[in-house]
Short mmCIF file of C-alpha atoms in Angstrom, two decimals:
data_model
loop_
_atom_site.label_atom_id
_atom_site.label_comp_id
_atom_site.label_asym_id
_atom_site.label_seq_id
_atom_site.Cartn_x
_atom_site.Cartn_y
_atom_site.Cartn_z
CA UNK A 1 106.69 125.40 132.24
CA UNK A 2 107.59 125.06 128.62
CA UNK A 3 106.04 121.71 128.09
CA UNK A 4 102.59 122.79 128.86
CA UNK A 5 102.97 126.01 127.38
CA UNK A 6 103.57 123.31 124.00
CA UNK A 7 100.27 121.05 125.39
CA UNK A 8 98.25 124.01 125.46
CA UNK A 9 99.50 125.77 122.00
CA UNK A 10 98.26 121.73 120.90
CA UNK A 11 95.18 122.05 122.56
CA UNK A 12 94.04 125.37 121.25
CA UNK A 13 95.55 123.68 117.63
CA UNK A 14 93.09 120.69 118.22
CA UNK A 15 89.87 122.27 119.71
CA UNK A 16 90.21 120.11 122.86
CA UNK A 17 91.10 120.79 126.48
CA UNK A 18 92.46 117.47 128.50
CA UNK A 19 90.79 117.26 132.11
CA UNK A 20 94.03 114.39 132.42
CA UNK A 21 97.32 116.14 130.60
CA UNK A 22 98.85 113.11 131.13
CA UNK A 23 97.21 111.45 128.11
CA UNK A 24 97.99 113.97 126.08
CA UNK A 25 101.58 113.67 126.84
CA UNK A 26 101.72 109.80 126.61
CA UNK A 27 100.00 110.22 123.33
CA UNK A 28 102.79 111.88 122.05
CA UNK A 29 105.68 109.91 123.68
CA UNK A 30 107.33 107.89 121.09
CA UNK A 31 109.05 104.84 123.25
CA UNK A 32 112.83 106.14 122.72
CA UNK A 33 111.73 108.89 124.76
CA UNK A 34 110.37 106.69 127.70
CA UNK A 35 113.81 104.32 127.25
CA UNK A 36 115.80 107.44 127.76
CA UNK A 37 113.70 109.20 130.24
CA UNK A 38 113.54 105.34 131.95
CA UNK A 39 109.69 106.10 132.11
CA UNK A 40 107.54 102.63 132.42
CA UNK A 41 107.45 101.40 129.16
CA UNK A 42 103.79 101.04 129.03
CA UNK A 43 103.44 104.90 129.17
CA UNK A 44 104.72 105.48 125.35
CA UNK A 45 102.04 106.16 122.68
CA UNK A 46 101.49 102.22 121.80
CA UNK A 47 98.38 101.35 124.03
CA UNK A 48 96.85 104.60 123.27
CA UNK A 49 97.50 104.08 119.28
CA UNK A 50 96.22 100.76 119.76
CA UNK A 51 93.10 102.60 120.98
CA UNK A 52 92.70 105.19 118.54
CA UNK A 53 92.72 102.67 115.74
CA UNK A 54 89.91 100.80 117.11
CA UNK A 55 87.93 104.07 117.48
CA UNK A 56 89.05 105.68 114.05
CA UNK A 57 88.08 102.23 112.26
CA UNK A 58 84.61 102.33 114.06
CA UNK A 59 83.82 106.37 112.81
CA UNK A 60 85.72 105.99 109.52
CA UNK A 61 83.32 102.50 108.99
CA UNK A 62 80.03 104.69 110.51
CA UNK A 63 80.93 107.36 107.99
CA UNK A 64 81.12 105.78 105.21
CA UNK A 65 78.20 103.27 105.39
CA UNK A 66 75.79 106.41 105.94
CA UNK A 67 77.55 108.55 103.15
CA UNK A 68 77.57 105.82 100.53
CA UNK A 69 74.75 103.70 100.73
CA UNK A 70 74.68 101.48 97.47
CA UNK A 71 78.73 100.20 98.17
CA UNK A 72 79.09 96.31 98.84
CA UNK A 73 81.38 95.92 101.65
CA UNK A 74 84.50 94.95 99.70
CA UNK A 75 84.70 98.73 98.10
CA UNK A 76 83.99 100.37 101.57
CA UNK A 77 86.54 97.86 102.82
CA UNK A 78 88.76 99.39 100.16
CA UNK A 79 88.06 102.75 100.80
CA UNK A 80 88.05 102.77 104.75
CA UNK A 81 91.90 101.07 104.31
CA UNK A 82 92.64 104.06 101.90
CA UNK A 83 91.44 106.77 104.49
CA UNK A 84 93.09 105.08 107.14
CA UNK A 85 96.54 103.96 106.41
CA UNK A 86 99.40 105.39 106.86
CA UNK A 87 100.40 107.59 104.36
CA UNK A 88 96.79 109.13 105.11
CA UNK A 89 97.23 109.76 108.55
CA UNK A 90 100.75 111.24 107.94
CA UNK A 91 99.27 113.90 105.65
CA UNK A 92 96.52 115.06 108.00
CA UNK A 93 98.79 115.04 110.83
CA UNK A 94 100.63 117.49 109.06
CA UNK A 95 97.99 119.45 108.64
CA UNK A 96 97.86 120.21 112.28
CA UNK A 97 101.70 120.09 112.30
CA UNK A 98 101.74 117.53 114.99
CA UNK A 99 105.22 116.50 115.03
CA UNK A 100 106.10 119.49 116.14
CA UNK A 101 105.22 118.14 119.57
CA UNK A 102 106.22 114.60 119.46
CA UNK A 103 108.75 113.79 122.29
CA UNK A 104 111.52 111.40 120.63
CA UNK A 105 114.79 110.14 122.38
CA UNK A 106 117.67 111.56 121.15
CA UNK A 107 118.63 108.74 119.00
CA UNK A 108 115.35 109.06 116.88
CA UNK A 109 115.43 112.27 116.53
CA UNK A 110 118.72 112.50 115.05
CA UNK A 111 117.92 110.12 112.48
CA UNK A 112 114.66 112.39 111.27
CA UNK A 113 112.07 109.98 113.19
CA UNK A 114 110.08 113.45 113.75
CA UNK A 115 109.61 113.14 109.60
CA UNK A 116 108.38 109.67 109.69
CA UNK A 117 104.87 109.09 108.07
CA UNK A 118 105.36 105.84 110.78
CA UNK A 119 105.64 107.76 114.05
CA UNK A 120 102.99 110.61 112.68
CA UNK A 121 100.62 108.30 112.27
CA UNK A 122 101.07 106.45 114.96
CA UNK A 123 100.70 109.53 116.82
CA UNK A 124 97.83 110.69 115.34
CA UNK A 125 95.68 107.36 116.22
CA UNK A 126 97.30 107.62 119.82
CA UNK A 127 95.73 111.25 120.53
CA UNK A 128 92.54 109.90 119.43
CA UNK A 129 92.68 107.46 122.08
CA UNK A 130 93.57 109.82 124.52
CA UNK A 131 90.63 112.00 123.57
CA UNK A 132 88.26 109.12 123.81
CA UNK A 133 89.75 108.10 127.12
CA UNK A 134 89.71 111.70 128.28
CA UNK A 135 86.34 112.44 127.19
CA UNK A 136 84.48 109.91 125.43
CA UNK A 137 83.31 109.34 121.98
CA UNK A 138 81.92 112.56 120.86
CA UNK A 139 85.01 114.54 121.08
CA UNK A 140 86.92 111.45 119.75
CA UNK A 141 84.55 111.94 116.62
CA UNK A 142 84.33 115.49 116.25
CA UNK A 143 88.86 115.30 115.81
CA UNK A 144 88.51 112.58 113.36
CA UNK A 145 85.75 114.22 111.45
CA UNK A 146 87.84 117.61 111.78
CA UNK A 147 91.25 116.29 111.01
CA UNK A 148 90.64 113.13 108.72
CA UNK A 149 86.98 112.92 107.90
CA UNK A 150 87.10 116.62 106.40
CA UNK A 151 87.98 117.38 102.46
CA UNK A 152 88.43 113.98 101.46
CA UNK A 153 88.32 114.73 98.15
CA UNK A 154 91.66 117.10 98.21
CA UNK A 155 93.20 114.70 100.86
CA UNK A 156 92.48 111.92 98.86
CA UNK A 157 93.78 113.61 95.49
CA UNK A 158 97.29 114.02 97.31
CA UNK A 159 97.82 110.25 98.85
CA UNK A 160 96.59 108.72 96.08
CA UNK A 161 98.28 111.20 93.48
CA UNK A 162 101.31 108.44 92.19
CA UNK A 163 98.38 106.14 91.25
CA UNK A 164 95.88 108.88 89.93
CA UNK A 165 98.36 110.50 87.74
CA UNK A 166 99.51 107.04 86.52
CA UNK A 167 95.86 106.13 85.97
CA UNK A 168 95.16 109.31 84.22
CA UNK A 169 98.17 109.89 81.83
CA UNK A 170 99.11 106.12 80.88
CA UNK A 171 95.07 105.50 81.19
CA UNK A 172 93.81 108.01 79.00
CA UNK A 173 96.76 109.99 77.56
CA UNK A 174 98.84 106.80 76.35
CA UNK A 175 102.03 108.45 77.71
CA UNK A 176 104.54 107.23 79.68
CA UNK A 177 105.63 109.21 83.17
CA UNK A 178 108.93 109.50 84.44
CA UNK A 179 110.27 110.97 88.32
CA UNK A 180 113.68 112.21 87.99
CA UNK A 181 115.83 113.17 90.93
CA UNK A 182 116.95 116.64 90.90
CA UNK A 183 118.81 117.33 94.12
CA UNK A 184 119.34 116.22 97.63
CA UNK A 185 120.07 118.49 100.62
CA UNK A 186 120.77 118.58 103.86
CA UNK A 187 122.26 115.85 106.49
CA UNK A 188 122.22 112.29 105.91
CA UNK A 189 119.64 111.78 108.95
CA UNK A 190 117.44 114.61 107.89
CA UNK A 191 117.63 114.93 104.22
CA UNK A 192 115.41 116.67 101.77
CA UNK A 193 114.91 115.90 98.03
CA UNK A 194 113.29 117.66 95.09
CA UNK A 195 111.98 115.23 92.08
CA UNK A 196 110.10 115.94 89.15
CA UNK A 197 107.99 114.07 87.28
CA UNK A 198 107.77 114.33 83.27
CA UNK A 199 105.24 113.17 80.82
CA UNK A 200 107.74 113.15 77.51
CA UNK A 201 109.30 116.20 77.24
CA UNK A 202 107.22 117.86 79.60
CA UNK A 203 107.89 118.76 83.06
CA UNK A 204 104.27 118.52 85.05
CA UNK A 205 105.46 118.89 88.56
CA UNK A 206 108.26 120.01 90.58
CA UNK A 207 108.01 118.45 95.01
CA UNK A 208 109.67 118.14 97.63
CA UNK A 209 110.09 115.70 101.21
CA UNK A 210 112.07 113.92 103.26
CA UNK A 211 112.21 110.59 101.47
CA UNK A 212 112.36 110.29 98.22
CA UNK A 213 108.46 108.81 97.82
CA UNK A 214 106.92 111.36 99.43
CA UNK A 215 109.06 114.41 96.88
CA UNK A 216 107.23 111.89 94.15
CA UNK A 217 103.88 112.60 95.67
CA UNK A 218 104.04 115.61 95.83
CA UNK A 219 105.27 116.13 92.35
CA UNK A 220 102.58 113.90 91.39
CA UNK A 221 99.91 115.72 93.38
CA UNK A 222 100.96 119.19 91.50
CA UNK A 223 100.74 117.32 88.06
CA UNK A 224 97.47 116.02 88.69
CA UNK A 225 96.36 119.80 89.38
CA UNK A 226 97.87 121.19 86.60
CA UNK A 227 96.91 118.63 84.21
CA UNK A 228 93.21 118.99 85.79
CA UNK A 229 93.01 122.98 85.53
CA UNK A 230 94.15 122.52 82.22
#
């Protein structure tokens, strides 16, 4: 069957085997899916992303109290929200190119819900739930520490690259930045745009995404490098 030929290519992706498939496919069943498919609506991602948080809060928190021992608890507050919030969990699903294997209803789909930093994150707190349910908390913590936990430094360069670059150039450079919009393609419900962002004159990065913020970051995140190489 072609659907767990898909959970499996996931699997191997993830470094986990389900004993119960069926978490691993309500993990990734976004609730236009169950509407159309008139599956109970309790067997969407929700419960399981309500899960996931809890248990991604708990190892983000754990992580960070052992790896930075003289923070008060407002800056690991700060920086456990920064790890964990959307835009964050969006990126690292990526990584592991997770949407691929979200199930969306028609309507969703069509409007580029598979692009969504929403629905990728969401989906990438629900598998953790369905790995802790599935087989407890040590395989729950080795995926976050693989998938979220792991490089922070580069991870954190890119989500936080708008700010950082603003930080660094108005900051210490006295310049002012600009993001100019240099093209949109493709359909209305799945669109693609390209933006730069210039310092002056100067053009220090070229990106591109499906909204117009995340082309920014990425521009952003390739000025940061360039500025920091040079």
């Amino acid at each position: 069957m072609r659907e767990v030929r898909e959970l499996s290519l996931l699997e191997k992706r993830i470094g986990y085997t389900f004993d119960n498939k069926e978490l691993l496919v309500q993990a990734l069943t976004h609730s236009s899916y169950a509407n159309e498919r008139r599956i109970n609506k309790v067997n969407n991602y929700e419960r399981l992303e309500f899960l996931g948080d809890a248990v991604l809060e708990l190892v983000s928190s754990e992580f960070l109290f052992e790896k930075h021992p003289q923070l008060p608890e407002g800056d690991l507050t700060k920086m456990r929200a920064s790890m964990v919030c959307e835009p964050a969990l969006a990126f690292c699903a990526r990584d592991i190119r997770l949407e691929e294997f979200i199930l969306l209803g028609k309507g969703e789909e069509s409007t580029g819900g598979r692009q969504r930093d929403s629905i990728t994150s969401d989906v990438m707190e629900a598998v953790i739930g369905a790995i802790y349910l599935d087989g407890g908390m040590t395989p729950a913590r080795a995926y976050i520490d693989r998938f979220i936990l792991s490089d922070l430094e580069h991870k954190r360069l890119f989500y936080d690259s708008k700010s950082n670059l603003q930080e660094v150039v108005q900051g210490k450079l006295k310049k002012d930045l600009e993001y100019e919009l240099l093209d949109v393609q493709g359909p209305e419900h799945n669109q693609t745009f390209r933006v730069q962002v210039r310092m002056g004159q100067e053009i220090l990065g070229t990106g591109e995404g499906h909204t117009k913020k995340a082309a920014e970051q990425q521009a952003a995140y390739k000025a940061l490098l360039q500025l920091r190489d040079s």
